Amino acid sequence: EQACAKIEISPDDLDWIVPHQANIRIIETAAKHLGVSMDKFPVYIDRYGNTSSASIPIAFCDAVAEGRIKRGDKVCLVGFGGGLTYGLLLTIRRTTMTTTKTRITELLGIKYPIFQGGMAWIAEHTLASAVSNAGGLGIIAGGSAPIDYLRDQIRQTKAAVNGKPFGVNIMLMSPNADDLAQLVIDEGVPVVTTGAGNPGKYMAAWKEAGIKVIPVVPSVALAKRMERAGADAVIAEGTESGGHIGENTTMCLVPQVVDAVEIPVIAAGGIADGRGIAASFMLGAEGVQLGTRFLAAEECQINPVYKELVVKAKDTDSIVTGRYTGHPCRNVKTKFSKKLASGEANGTITPEEFEEITLGSLRKAVQDGNLEEGSFLCGAIAGMVKKVEPAKDMIEEMFAQAEE
């Protein structure tokens, strides 16, 4: 009580109280006197016994490592001796580097804080269920697909994951966005990610249905707007991502979004191994979203030609088309993508011609492996993807590396 008075804070406003000694009698007396739960004392007496102050740093570190103490928590360190009592108030700015227990894993009930990107024409039930069953969050791409098809995809995923969480990505500019927004409610989809627009008009209905809403954002301004609208978290996606992209890099965008919002931030763009996950967490992210790495998953149903392009890609095999039309899109370099990029740059392909040429080009890549007319969307990190393997092996390998 004296320590709290010294730092001018009520015990009720503290998340944790760390005493000078881990003695059950002291803690029981203090908790009763202060009118707080003994759970506020992270001292692990059951683990370390009634010991002196030597156990306090160990117990405190245990509490952080096990995810009990989190970023933003207020902690009072209490000391006494020689007739004096002192208190120190800490606000936790960063915990130890653990990548497997975050606000995202708690929010969604997943083992690993990793999302599989909702890639149009690619992210279907086979891949999504494999990622969810491996402990991540598998996501079905909504895109502009027919509602009956998407309903079937959702139901097949539900049957395959046996109660584990999964999500659906809704592109808000799609003509079927309204129908898909209702479909996820009707089918009891636990998580929705959104892109290409503001999901504000759907937010109340989704929240009432118990859906966790996590928009993809390319800027701080949109992240703040999504937080005000009631989003549970945001995905800060850098320009390194495959498909439609913004201009800000992941390294620049993620820490600025983290500083601007209180909700958890998931990093996306240019992440393909444990080092990328660890780097994202150092930037303040509490989860990651990957697309390109999962293109090489055994469960990913893209054409073998597409998969081979990803695995054989070098660091220089990434190209952005559509900059001159205002819709930049990152691809693997092929004769087709290089023709598009040079044509729009030198004016030999007009914006109208560009739209006509690229209509249906993603489907041609995904389903047909058509190198002459297909757009093989892929992130800049493809040069690090070296083999085809099960999604489960990918996830476990990446997080083992991240923890190291």
mmCIF file of C-alpha atoms in Angstrom:
data_model
loop_
_atom_site.group_PDB
_atom_site.id
_atom_site.type_symbol
_atom_site.label_atom_id
_atom_site.label_comp_id
_atom_site.label_asym_id
_atom_site.label_seq_id
_atom_site.Cartn_x
_atom_site.Cartn_y
_atom_site.Cartn_z
ATOM 1 C CA GLU A 1 0.000 0.000 0.000
ATOM 2 C CA GLN A 2 2.846 2.358 0.861
ATOM 3 C CA ALA A 3 4.625 1.447 -2.364
ATOM 4 C CA CYS A 4 1.502 2.232 -4.414
ATOM 5 C CA ALA A 5 1.147 5.551 -2.573
ATOM 6 C CA LYS A 6 4.740 6.420 -3.403
ATOM 7 C CA ILE A 7 4.157 5.887 -7.119
ATOM 8 C CA GLU A 8 0.680 7.463 -6.942
ATOM 9 C CA ILE A 9 -1.357 4.580 -8.306
ATOM 10 C CA SER A 10 -4.222 2.521 -6.929
ATOM 11 C CA PRO A 11 -3.640 -1.236 -6.565
ATOM 12 C CA ASP A 12 -6.821 -1.721 -8.601
ATOM 13 C CA ASP A 13 -5.144 -0.011 -11.560
ATOM 14 C CA LEU A 14 -2.165 -2.372 -11.516
ATOM 15 C CA ASP A 15 -1.983 -5.514 -13.598
ATOM 16 C CA TRP A 16 0.782 -7.063 -11.498
ATOM 17 C CA ILE A 17 2.400 -6.639 -8.086
ATOM 18 C CA VAL A 18 5.876 -8.103 -7.637
ATOM 19 C CA PRO A 19 6.930 -8.214 -3.963
ATOM 20 C CA HIS A 20 10.380 -8.224 -2.452
ATOM 21 C CA GLN A 21 9.990 -11.795 -1.250
ATOM 22 C CA ALA A 22 7.981 -14.757 -2.559
ATOM 23 C CA ASN A 23 6.451 -15.838 0.739
ATOM 24 C CA ILE A 24 2.915 -17.188 0.755
ATOM 25 C CA ARG A 25 2.048 -15.544 4.087
ATOM 26 C CA ILE A 26 3.248 -12.141 2.886
ATOM 27 C CA ILE A 27 1.329 -12.431 -0.357
ATOM 28 C CA GLU A 28 -1.888 -13.659 1.231
ATOM 29 C CA THR A 29 -1.775 -10.808 3.758
ATOM 30 C CA ALA A 30 -0.983 -8.212 1.088
ATOM 31 C CA ALA A 31 -3.742 -9.433 -1.242
ATOM 32 C CA LYS A 32 -6.319 -9.404 1.544
ATOM 33 C CA HIS A 33 -5.272 -5.963 2.788
ATOM 34 C CA LEU A 34 -5.268 -4.436 -0.682
ATOM 35 C CA GLY A 35 -8.482 -6.175 -1.730
ATOM 36 C CA VAL A 36 -6.932 -7.689 -4.843
ATOM 37 C CA SER A 37 -6.626 -11.219 -6.177
ATOM 38 C CA MET A 38 -3.534 -13.284 -5.459
ATOM 39 C CA ASP A 39 -3.366 -13.805 -9.224
ATOM 40 C CA LYS A 40 -1.876 -10.306 -9.413
ATOM 41 C CA PHE A 41 1.320 -11.650 -7.823
ATOM 42 C CA PRO A 42 3.365 -13.516 -10.509
ATOM 43 C CA VAL A 43 5.691 -15.274 -8.088
ATOM 44 C CA TYR A 44 5.115 -19.013 -8.778
ATOM 45 C CA ILE A 45 5.294 -20.167 -5.163
ATOM 46 C CA ASP A 46 4.017 -23.558 -6.283
ATOM 47 C CA ARG A 47 7.054 -23.788 -8.538
ATOM 48 C CA TYR A 48 9.813 -22.209 -6.475
ATOM 49 C CA GLY A 49 8.414 -22.404 -2.946
ATOM 50 C CA ASN A 50 8.632 -19.805 -0.167
ATOM 51 C CA THR A 51 11.961 -18.296 -1.072
ATOM 52 C CA SER A 52 13.892 -15.102 -0.761
ATOM 53 C CA SER A 53 14.118 -12.293 -3.271
ATOM 54 C CA ALA A 54 16.488 -14.375 -5.397
ATOM 55 C CA SER A 55 13.493 -16.150 -6.976
ATOM 56 C CA ILE A 56 11.713 -12.957 -8.003
ATOM 57 C CA PRO A 57 13.644 -12.236 -11.242
ATOM 58 C CA ILE A 58 13.249 -15.883 -12.275
ATOM 59 C CA ALA A 59 9.511 -15.912 -11.585
ATOM 60 C CA PHE A 60 9.027 -12.558 -13.295
ATOM 61 C CA CYS A 61 10.843 -13.790 -16.410
ATOM 62 C CA ASP A 62 8.762 -16.982 -16.357
ATOM 63 C CA ALA A 63 5.567 -14.927 -16.301
ATOM 64 C CA VAL A 64 6.715 -12.900 -19.294
ATOM 65 C CA ALA A 65 7.934 -15.904 -21.271
ATOM 66 C CA GLU A 66 4.688 -17.773 -20.659
ATOM 67 C CA GLY A 67 2.625 -14.851 -21.868
ATOM 68 C CA ARG A 68 1.058 -13.871 -18.534
ATOM 69 C CA ILE A 69 2.727 -10.463 -18.546
ATOM 70 C CA LYS A 70 2.148 -8.618 -21.804
ATOM 71 C CA ARG A 71 2.961 -5.381 -23.529
ATOM 72 C CA GLY A 72 1.142 -2.451 -21.938
ATOM 73 C CA ASP A 73 0.726 -4.115 -18.523
ATOM 74 C CA LYS A 74 1.422 -1.981 -15.431
ATOM 75 C CA VAL A 75 3.717 -3.637 -12.880
ATOM 76 C CA CYS A 76 4.578 -2.427 -9.376
ATOM 77 C CA LEU A 77 7.869 -3.673 -7.960
ATOM 78 C CA VAL A 78 7.680 -3.528 -4.163
ATOM 79 C CA GLY A 79 10.665 -3.551 -1.816
ATOM 80 C CA PHE A 80 11.041 -3.185 1.923
ATOM 81 C CA GLY A 81 13.828 -3.394 4.466
ATOM 82 C CA GLY A 82 15.537 -1.358 7.120
ATOM 83 C CA GLY A 83 12.257 0.306 7.968
ATOM 84 C CA LEU A 84 11.857 1.619 4.418
ATOM 85 C CA THR A 85 9.359 0.751 1.696
ATOM 86 C CA TYR A 86 9.843 1.635 -1.939
ATOM 87 C CA GLY A 87 7.905 1.114 -5.131
ATOM 88 C CA LEU A 88 8.749 1.221 -8.816
ATOM 89 C CA LEU A 89 6.098 1.409 -11.511
ATOM 90 C CA LEU A 90 6.894 -0.287 -14.814
ATOM 91 C CA THR A 91 4.862 -0.228 -17.987
ATOM 92 C CA ILE A 92 5.855 -3.181 -20.112
ATOM 93 C CA ARG A 93 6.914 -1.897 -23.533
ATOM 94 C CA ARG A 94 8.297 -5.188 -24.811
ATOM 95 C CA THR A 95 8.363 -8.718 -23.462
ATOM 96 C CA THR A 96 10.962 -11.351 -24.182
ATOM 97 C CA MET A 97 10.986 -12.568 -27.785
ATOM 98 C CA THR A 98 8.399 -15.292 -27.830
ATOM 99 C CA THR A 99 6.695 -15.803 -31.165
ATOM 100 C CA THR A 100 4.227 -18.488 -30.188
ATOM 101 C CA LYS A 101 2.086 -16.802 -27.553
ATOM 102 C CA THR A 102 0.716 -13.383 -28.413
ATOM 103 C CA ARG A 103 -2.530 -11.467 -28.330
ATOM 104 C CA ILE A 104 -3.256 -12.975 -31.751
ATOM 105 C CA THR A 105 -2.960 -16.579 -30.550
ATOM 106 C CA GLU A 106 -5.195 -15.718 -27.595
ATOM 107 C CA LEU A 107 -7.714 -13.796 -29.698
ATOM 108 C CA LEU A 108 -8.150 -16.560 -32.254
ATOM 109 C CA GLY A 109 -7.281 -19.665 -30.273
ATOM 110 C CA ILE A 110 -4.468 -20.757 -32.605
ATOM 111 C CA LYS A 111 -1.121 -22.339 -31.768
ATOM 112 C CA TYR A 112 1.031 -20.206 -34.056
ATOM 113 C CA PRO A 113 0.351 -16.524 -34.885
ATOM 114 C CA ILE A 114 0.544 -17.076 -38.627
ATOM 115 C CA PHE A 115 -2.077 -16.385 -41.296
ATOM 116 C CA GLN A 116 -2.094 -17.862 -44.773
ATOM 117 C CA GLY A 117 -2.928 -15.006 -47.136
ATOM 118 C CA GLY A 118 -6.326 -14.975 -48.839
ATOM 119 C CA MET A 119 -4.912 -15.204 -52.360
ATOM 120 C CA ALA A 120 -7.553 -14.983 -55.088
ATOM 121 C CA TRP A 121 -8.049 -18.189 -57.111
ATOM 122 C CA ILE A 122 -5.431 -19.863 -54.875
ATOM 123 C CA ALA A 123 -6.581 -19.901 -51.246
ATOM 124 C CA GLU A 124 -9.212 -22.642 -51.304
ATOM 125 C CA HIS A 125 -10.331 -25.205 -48.736
ATOM 126 C CA THR A 126 -7.454 -27.676 -49.181
ATOM 127 C CA LEU A 127 -4.744 -25.130 -48.402
ATOM 128 C CA ALA A 128 -6.773 -23.278 -45.766
ATOM 129 C CA SER A 129 -7.610 -26.430 -43.821
ATOM 130 C CA ALA A 130 -3.979 -27.618 -43.958
ATOM 131 C CA VAL A 131 -2.762 -24.366 -42.414
ATOM 132 C CA SER A 132 -5.466 -24.342 -39.738
ATOM 133 C CA ASN A 133 -4.793 -27.974 -38.861
ATOM 134 C CA ALA A 134 -1.087 -27.113 -38.548
ATOM 135 C CA GLY A 135 -1.892 -24.507 -35.888
ATOM 136 C CA GLY A 136 -2.125 -21.358 -37.991
ATOM 137 C CA LEU A 137 -5.086 -19.545 -39.514
ATOM 138 C CA GLY A 138 -6.030 -20.836 -42.937
ATOM 139 C CA ILE A 139 -7.991 -18.383 -45.069
ATOM 140 C CA ILE A 140 -10.333 -18.952 -48.009
ATOM 141 C CA ALA A 141 -10.236 -16.290 -50.730
ATOM 142 C CA GLY A 142 -13.615 -14.730 -51.469
ATOM 143 C CA GLY A 143 -12.642 -12.707 -54.506
ATOM 144 C CA SER A 144 -15.439 -12.572 -57.078
ATOM 145 C CA ALA A 145 -16.282 -16.265 -56.844
ATOM 146 C CA PRO A 146 -19.945 -17.377 -56.914
ATOM 147 C CA ILE A 147 -21.608 -17.519 -53.503
ATOM 148 C CA ASP A 148 -22.626 -21.170 -53.877
ATOM 149 C CA TYR A 149 -19.015 -22.107 -54.596
ATOM 150 C CA LEU A 150 -17.793 -20.175 -51.547
ATOM 151 C CA ARG A 151 -20.450 -21.726 -49.335
ATOM 152 C CA ASP A 152 -19.176 -25.136 -50.384
ATOM 153 C CA GLN A 153 -15.582 -24.064 -49.713
ATOM 154 C CA ILE A 154 -16.496 -22.899 -46.215
ATOM 155 C CA ARG A 155 -18.343 -26.111 -45.411
ATOM 156 C CA GLN A 156 -15.530 -28.308 -46.689
ATOM 157 C CA THR A 157 -13.041 -26.346 -44.579
ATOM 158 C CA LYS A 158 -15.256 -26.646 -41.509
ATOM 159 C CA ALA A 159 -15.460 -30.400 -41.950
ATOM 160 C CA ALA A 160 -11.696 -30.705 -42.361
ATOM 161 C CA VAL A 161 -10.542 -28.557 -39.419
ATOM 162 C CA ASN A 162 -12.778 -30.124 -36.757
ATOM 163 C CA GLY A 163 -13.504 -26.945 -34.829
ATOM 164 C CA LYS A 164 -10.182 -25.181 -35.402
ATOM 165 C CA PRO A 165 -10.402 -21.520 -36.476
ATOM 166 C CA PHE A 166 -10.250 -20.492 -40.129
ATOM 167 C CA GLY A 167 -11.083 -17.342 -42.038
ATOM 168 C CA VAL A 168 -12.519 -15.913 -45.226
ATOM 169 C CA ASN A 169 -11.009 -12.960 -47.066
ATOM 170 C CA ILE A 170 -13.447 -10.470 -48.560
ATOM 171 C CA MET A 171 -12.306 -8.063 -51.255
ATOM 172 C CA LEU A 172 -14.635 -5.152 -50.602
ATOM 173 C CA MET A 173 -14.538 -3.864 -54.187
ATOM 174 C CA SER A 174 -15.850 -7.190 -55.512
ATOM 175 C CA PRO A 175 -19.390 -7.161 -56.900
ATOM 176 C CA ASN A 176 -20.382 -9.973 -54.528
ATOM 177 C CA ALA A 177 -19.060 -8.292 -51.354
ATOM 178 C CA ASP A 178 -22.539 -7.738 -49.872
ATOM 179 C CA ASP A 179 -23.562 -11.349 -50.435
ATOM 180 C CA LEU A 180 -20.288 -12.681 -49.083
ATOM 181 C CA ALA A 181 -20.543 -10.423 -46.020
ATOM 182 C CA GLN A 182 -23.859 -12.110 -45.209
ATOM 183 C CA LEU A 183 -22.598 -15.576 -46.126
ATOM 184 C CA VAL A 184 -19.859 -15.519 -43.457
ATOM 185 C CA ILE A 185 -22.535 -14.725 -40.870
ATOM 186 C CA ASP A 186 -24.892 -17.439 -42.094
ATOM 187 C CA GLU A 187 -22.121 -20.053 -42.138
ATOM 188 C CA GLY A 188 -20.593 -19.111 -38.793
ATOM 189 C CA VAL A 189 -17.142 -18.215 -40.122
ATOM 190 C CA PRO A 190 -14.990 -17.310 -37.094
ATOM 191 C CA VAL A 191 -12.592 -14.819 -38.758
ATOM 192 C CA VAL A 192 -12.885 -12.369 -41.646
ATOM 193 C CA THR A 193 -10.002 -10.519 -43.239
ATOM 194 C CA THR A 194 -10.745 -7.702 -45.663
ATOM 195 C CA GLY A 195 -8.954 -5.811 -48.402
ATOM 196 C CA ALA A 196 -9.489 -3.155 -51.055
ATOM 197 C CA GLY A 197 -11.880 -0.966 -49.118
ATOM 198 C CA ASN A 198 -13.485 -0.043 -45.814
ATOM 199 C CA PRO A 199 -15.555 -2.772 -44.099
ATOM 200 C CA GLY A 200 -17.314 -0.249 -41.871
ATOM 201 C CA LYS A 201 -20.831 -0.916 -43.142
ATOM 202 C CA TYR A 202 -20.528 -4.631 -42.296
ATOM 203 C CA MET A 203 -18.748 -4.266 -38.977
ATOM 204 C CA ALA A 204 -21.763 -4.132 -36.640
ATOM 205 C CA ALA A 205 -23.378 -7.233 -38.137
ATOM 206 C CA TRP A 206 -20.115 -9.164 -38.098
ATOM 207 C CA LYS A 207 -19.370 -8.243 -34.498
ATOM 208 C CA GLU A 208 -22.905 -9.169 -33.445
ATOM 209 C CA ALA A 209 -22.324 -12.582 -35.050
ATOM 210 C CA GLY A 210 -19.126 -13.011 -33.018
ATOM 211 C CA ILE A 211 -16.817 -12.753 -36.034
ATOM 212 C CA LYS A 212 -13.259 -11.512 -35.492
ATOM 213 C CA VAL A 213 -12.583 -8.812 -38.104
ATOM 214 C CA ILE A 214 -9.001 -8.190 -39.261
ATOM 215 C CA PRO A 215 -8.580 -5.786 -42.207
ATOM 216 C CA VAL A 216 -5.469 -5.523 -44.377
ATOM 217 C CA VAL A 217 -4.123 -1.968 -44.283
ATOM 218 C CA PRO A 218 -1.448 -0.234 -46.403
ATOM 219 C CA SER A 219 -1.176 2.894 -44.228
ATOM 220 C CA VAL A 220 -1.276 4.253 -40.697
ATOM 221 C CA ALA A 221 -4.355 6.340 -41.481
ATOM 222 C CA LEU A 222 -6.389 3.320 -42.550
ATOM 223 C CA ALA A 223 -5.160 1.298 -39.563
ATOM 224 C CA LYS A 224 -6.420 3.987 -37.180
ATOM 225 C CA ARG A 225 -9.734 4.168 -39.019
ATOM 226 C CA MET A 226 -10.144 0.388 -38.756
ATOM 227 C CA GLU A 227 -9.425 0.464 -35.037
ATOM 228 C CA ARG A 228 -12.088 3.133 -34.530
ATOM 229 C CA ALA A 229 -14.526 1.038 -36.560
ATOM 230 C CA GLY A 230 -14.068 -1.902 -34.194
ATOM 231 C CA ALA A 231 -11.479 -4.117 -35.891
ATOM 232 C CA ASP A 232 -9.954 -6.779 -33.635
ATOM 233 C CA ALA A 233 -6.514 -6.466 -35.266
ATOM 234 C CA VAL A 234 -4.989 -5.220 -38.513
ATOM 235 C CA ILE A 235 -2.654 -6.724 -41.090
ATOM 236 C CA ALA A 236 -0.002 -4.174 -42.111
ATOM 237 C CA GLU A 237 1.031 -5.277 -45.589
ATOM 238 C CA GLY A 238 4.166 -3.923 -47.251
ATOM 239 C CA THR A 239 4.941 -3.526 -50.923
ATOM 240 C CA GLU A 240 7.049 -6.705 -50.913
ATOM 241 C CA SER A 241 3.835 -8.754 -51.013
ATOM 242 C CA GLY A 242 2.593 -10.528 -54.090
ATOM 243 C CA GLY A 243 -0.531 -9.374 -55.915
ATOM 244 C CA HIS A 244 -1.943 -5.871 -55.496
ATOM 245 C CA ILE A 245 0.413 -3.734 -53.464
ATOM 246 C CA GLY A 246 0.938 -0.318 -51.893
ATOM 247 C CA GLU A 247 4.152 1.674 -51.893
ATOM 248 C CA ASN A 248 5.274 1.475 -48.247
ATOM 249 C CA THR A 249 7.687 -1.297 -47.294
ATOM 250 C CA THR A 250 6.999 -3.762 -44.492
ATOM 251 C CA MET A 251 10.006 -2.477 -42.534
ATOM 252 C CA CYS A 252 8.664 1.087 -42.643
ATOM 253 C CA LEU A 253 4.947 0.372 -42.331
ATOM 254 C CA VAL A 254 4.729 -2.157 -39.490
ATOM 255 C CA PRO A 255 6.397 -0.160 -36.670
ATOM 256 C CA GLN A 256 4.443 2.972 -37.580
ATOM 257 C CA VAL A 257 1.151 1.073 -37.458
ATOM 258 C CA VAL A 258 2.180 -0.574 -34.164
ATOM 259 C CA ASP A 259 2.834 2.865 -32.664
ATOM 260 C CA ALA A 260 -0.474 4.250 -33.966
ATOM 261 C CA VAL A 261 -2.957 1.634 -32.701
ATOM 262 C CA GLU A 262 -3.635 -0.355 -29.539
ATOM 263 C CA ILE A 263 -5.006 -3.462 -31.265
ATOM 264 C CA PRO A 264 -2.604 -6.232 -32.373
ATOM 265 C CA VAL A 265 -0.756 -5.839 -35.662
ATOM 266 C CA ILE A 266 0.060 -8.677 -38.064
ATOM 267 C CA ALA A 267 2.997 -8.070 -40.432
ATOM 268 C CA ALA A 268 2.797 -9.091 -44.099
ATOM 269 C CA GLY A 269 5.080 -8.739 -47.082
ATOM 270 C CA GLY A 270 8.523 -10.251 -47.612
ATOM 271 C CA ILE A 271 8.335 -12.925 -44.892
ATOM 272 C CA ALA A 272 9.273 -16.508 -45.727
ATOM 273 C CA ASP A 273 11.250 -17.951 -42.817
ATOM 274 C CA GLY A 274 11.849 -17.709 -39.077
ATOM 275 C CA ARG A 275 14.190 -14.763 -39.474
ATOM 276 C CA GLY A 276 11.424 -12.785 -41.134
ATOM 277 C CA ILE A 277 9.022 -13.718 -38.344
ATOM 278 C CA ALA A 278 11.534 -12.687 -35.650
ATOM 279 C CA ALA A 279 12.210 -9.412 -37.472
ATOM 280 C CA SER A 280 8.477 -8.704 -37.677
ATOM 281 C CA PHE A 281 8.118 -9.247 -33.941
ATOM 282 C CA MET A 282 11.032 -6.904 -33.265
ATOM 283 C CA LEU A 283 9.090 -4.281 -35.241
ATOM 284 C CA GLY A 284 6.206 -4.768 -32.814
ATOM 285 C CA ALA A 285 4.030 -7.205 -34.765
ATOM 286 C CA GLU A 286 2.259 -9.991 -32.883
ATOM 287 C CA GLY A 287 1.682 -12.218 -35.871
ATOM 288 C CA VAL A 288 2.557 -12.631 -39.534
ATOM 289 C CA GLN A 289 0.699 -13.299 -42.770
ATOM 290 C CA LEU A 290 2.419 -15.251 -45.530
ATOM 291 C CA GLY A 291 1.320 -15.908 -49.088
ATOM 292 C CA THR A 292 4.323 -16.656 -51.269
ATOM 293 C CA ARG A 293 5.791 -19.353 -49.016
ATOM 294 C CA PHE A 294 2.461 -21.183 -49.018
ATOM 295 C CA LEU A 295 2.413 -21.236 -52.826
ATOM 296 C CA ALA A 296 5.009 -23.989 -52.430
ATOM 297 C CA ALA A 297 2.911 -25.982 -49.959
ATOM 298 C CA GLU A 298 2.022 -29.495 -51.066
ATOM 299 C CA GLU A 299 -1.601 -28.677 -50.303
ATOM 300 C CA CYS A 300 -1.628 -25.589 -52.541
ATOM 301 C CA GLN A 301 -3.628 -26.507 -55.639
ATOM 302 C CA ILE A 302 -1.990 -24.184 -58.181
ATOM 303 C CA ASN A 303 -0.759 -25.531 -61.509
ATOM 304 C CA PRO A 304 2.653 -27.253 -61.243
ATOM 305 C CA VAL A 305 4.088 -24.687 -63.677
ATOM 306 C CA TYR A 306 3.167 -21.905 -61.236
ATOM 307 C CA LYS A 307 4.690 -23.776 -58.293
ATOM 308 C CA GLU A 308 7.893 -24.420 -60.235
ATOM 309 C CA LEU A 309 8.222 -20.716 -61.089
ATOM 310 C CA VAL A 310 8.075 -19.857 -57.380
ATOM 311 C CA VAL A 311 10.583 -22.479 -56.253
ATOM 312 C CA LYS A 312 13.063 -21.637 -59.021
ATOM 313 C CA ALA A 313 12.741 -17.857 -58.655
ATOM 314 C CA LYS A 314 15.854 -15.814 -57.911
ATOM 315 C CA ASP A 315 16.061 -12.608 -55.914
ATOM 316 C CA THR A 316 15.711 -10.560 -59.134
ATOM 317 C CA ASP A 317 12.709 -12.458 -60.510
ATOM 318 C CA SER A 318 10.059 -10.083 -59.162
ATOM 319 C CA ILE A 319 8.322 -7.478 -61.318
ATOM 320 C CA VAL A 320 5.503 -4.989 -60.764
ATOM 321 C CA THR A 321 2.938 -4.360 -63.491
ATOM 322 C CA GLY A 322 -0.003 -1.967 -63.492
ATOM 323 C CA ARG A 323 1.801 1.035 -62.001
ATOM 324 C CA TYR A 324 0.599 3.252 -64.827
ATOM 325 C CA THR A 325 -3.004 2.091 -64.495
ATOM 326 C CA GLY A 326 -2.997 2.885 -60.778
ATOM 327 C CA HIS A 327 -3.276 -0.779 -59.747
ATOM 328 C CA PRO A 328 0.277 -2.044 -59.176
ATOM 329 C CA CYS A 329 0.591 -5.806 -58.935
ATOM 330 C CA ARG A 330 3.680 -7.895 -58.105
ATOM 331 C CA ASN A 331 4.376 -10.958 -60.260
ATOM 332 C CA VAL A 332 7.074 -13.476 -61.040
ATOM 333 C CA LYS A 333 9.004 -12.331 -64.115
ATOM 334 C CA THR A 334 7.834 -14.039 -67.285
ATOM 335 C CA LYS A 335 7.835 -12.905 -70.914
ATOM 336 C CA PHE A 336 4.197 -11.905 -70.428
ATOM 337 C CA SER A 337 4.769 -9.800 -67.310
ATOM 338 C CA LYS A 338 7.856 -8.127 -68.788
ATOM 339 C CA LYS A 339 5.855 -7.316 -71.929
ATOM 340 C CA LEU A 340 3.136 -5.705 -69.816
ATOM 341 C CA ALA A 341 5.598 -3.675 -67.740
ATOM 342 C CA SER A 342 7.543 -2.362 -70.714
ATOM 343 C CA GLY A 343 4.405 -1.751 -72.765
ATOM 344 C CA GLU A 344 2.717 0.421 -70.168
ATOM 345 C CA ALA A 345 5.988 2.253 -69.514
ATOM 346 C CA ASN A 346 6.697 3.168 -73.131
ATOM 347 C CA GLY A 347 3.070 3.756 -74.059
ATOM 348 C CA THR A 348 2.723 0.911 -76.562
ATOM 349 C CA ILE A 349 -0.001 -0.580 -74.316
ATOM 350 C CA THR A 350 -2.774 1.817 -73.319
ATOM 351 C CA PRO A 351 -4.538 1.488 -69.952
ATOM 352 C CA GLU A 352 -7.587 0.142 -71.757
ATOM 353 C CA GLU A 353 -5.516 -2.438 -73.622
ATOM 354 C CA PHE A 354 -3.746 -3.372 -70.382
ATOM 355 C CA GLU A 355 -7.059 -4.120 -68.682
ATOM 356 C CA GLU A 356 -8.210 -6.167 -71.659
ATOM 357 C CA ILE A 357 -4.973 -8.176 -71.858
ATOM 358 C CA THR A 358 -4.889 -8.958 -68.141
ATOM 359 C CA LEU A 359 -8.563 -9.898 -67.797
ATOM 360 C CA GLY A 360 -8.600 -13.471 -66.501
ATOM 361 C CA SER A 361 -4.796 -13.694 -66.480
ATOM 362 C CA LEU A 362 -4.575 -14.878 -62.858
ATOM 363 C CA ARG A 363 -6.988 -17.721 -63.512
ATOM 364 C CA LYS A 364 -4.913 -18.706 -66.552
ATOM 365 C CA ALA A 365 -1.834 -18.880 -64.342
ATOM 366 C CA VAL A 366 -3.418 -20.724 -61.413
ATOM 367 C CA GLN A 367 -5.472 -23.275 -63.338
ATOM 368 C CA ASP A 368 -3.662 -23.618 -66.669
ATOM 369 C CA GLY A 369 -0.059 -22.637 -65.947
ATOM 370 C CA ASN A 370 -0.299 -20.500 -69.102
ATOM 371 C CA LEU A 371 3.072 -18.747 -69.474
ATOM 372 C CA GLU A 372 1.937 -16.781 -72.519
ATOM 373 C CA GLU A 373 -1.149 -15.137 -70.980
ATOM 374 C CA GLY A 374 -1.009 -15.810 -67.245
ATOM 375 C CA SER A 375 -0.168 -13.458 -64.352
ATOM 376 C CA PHE A 376 1.808 -15.463 -61.788
ATOM 377 C CA LEU A 377 1.335 -13.288 -58.706
ATOM 378 C CA CYS A 378 4.115 -13.718 -56.200
ATOM 379 C CA GLY A 379 5.995 -11.750 -53.545
ATOM 380 C CA ALA A 380 9.504 -10.382 -53.761
ATOM 381 C CA ILE A 381 10.662 -13.005 -51.249
ATOM 382 C CA ALA A 382 10.176 -15.895 -53.711
ATOM 383 C CA GLY A 383 13.933 -16.267 -54.075
ATOM 384 C CA MET A 384 14.003 -17.714 -50.544
ATOM 385 C CA VAL A 385 11.398 -20.406 -51.262
ATOM 386 C CA LYS A 386 13.426 -23.439 -52.303
ATOM 387 C CA LYS A 387 11.225 -26.512 -52.019
ATOM 388 C CA VAL A 388 7.710 -27.901 -52.021
ATOM 389 C CA GLU A 389 6.691 -29.350 -48.637
ATOM 390 C CA PRO A 390 3.630 -29.779 -46.397
ATOM 391 C CA ALA A 391 2.239 -26.608 -44.814
ATOM 392 C CA LYS A 392 2.689 -28.159 -41.366
ATOM 393 C CA ASP A 393 6.419 -28.660 -41.922
ATOM 394 C CA MET A 394 6.779 -25.079 -43.146
ATOM 395 C CA ILE A 395 5.075 -23.607 -40.108
ATOM 396 C CA GLU A 396 6.898 -25.711 -37.542
ATOM 397 C CA GLU A 397 10.266 -25.047 -39.161
ATOM 398 C CA MET A 398 9.707 -21.291 -39.341
ATOM 399 C CA PHE A 399 8.649 -20.900 -35.728
ATOM 400 C CA ALA A 400 11.449 -23.138 -34.463
ATOM 401 C CA GLN A 401 13.883 -20.870 -36.288
ATOM 402 C CA ALA A 402 12.153 -17.734 -35.009
ATOM 403 C CA GLU A 403 12.382 -18.923 -31.403
ATOM 404 C CA GLU A 404 16.117 -19.537 -31.795
#
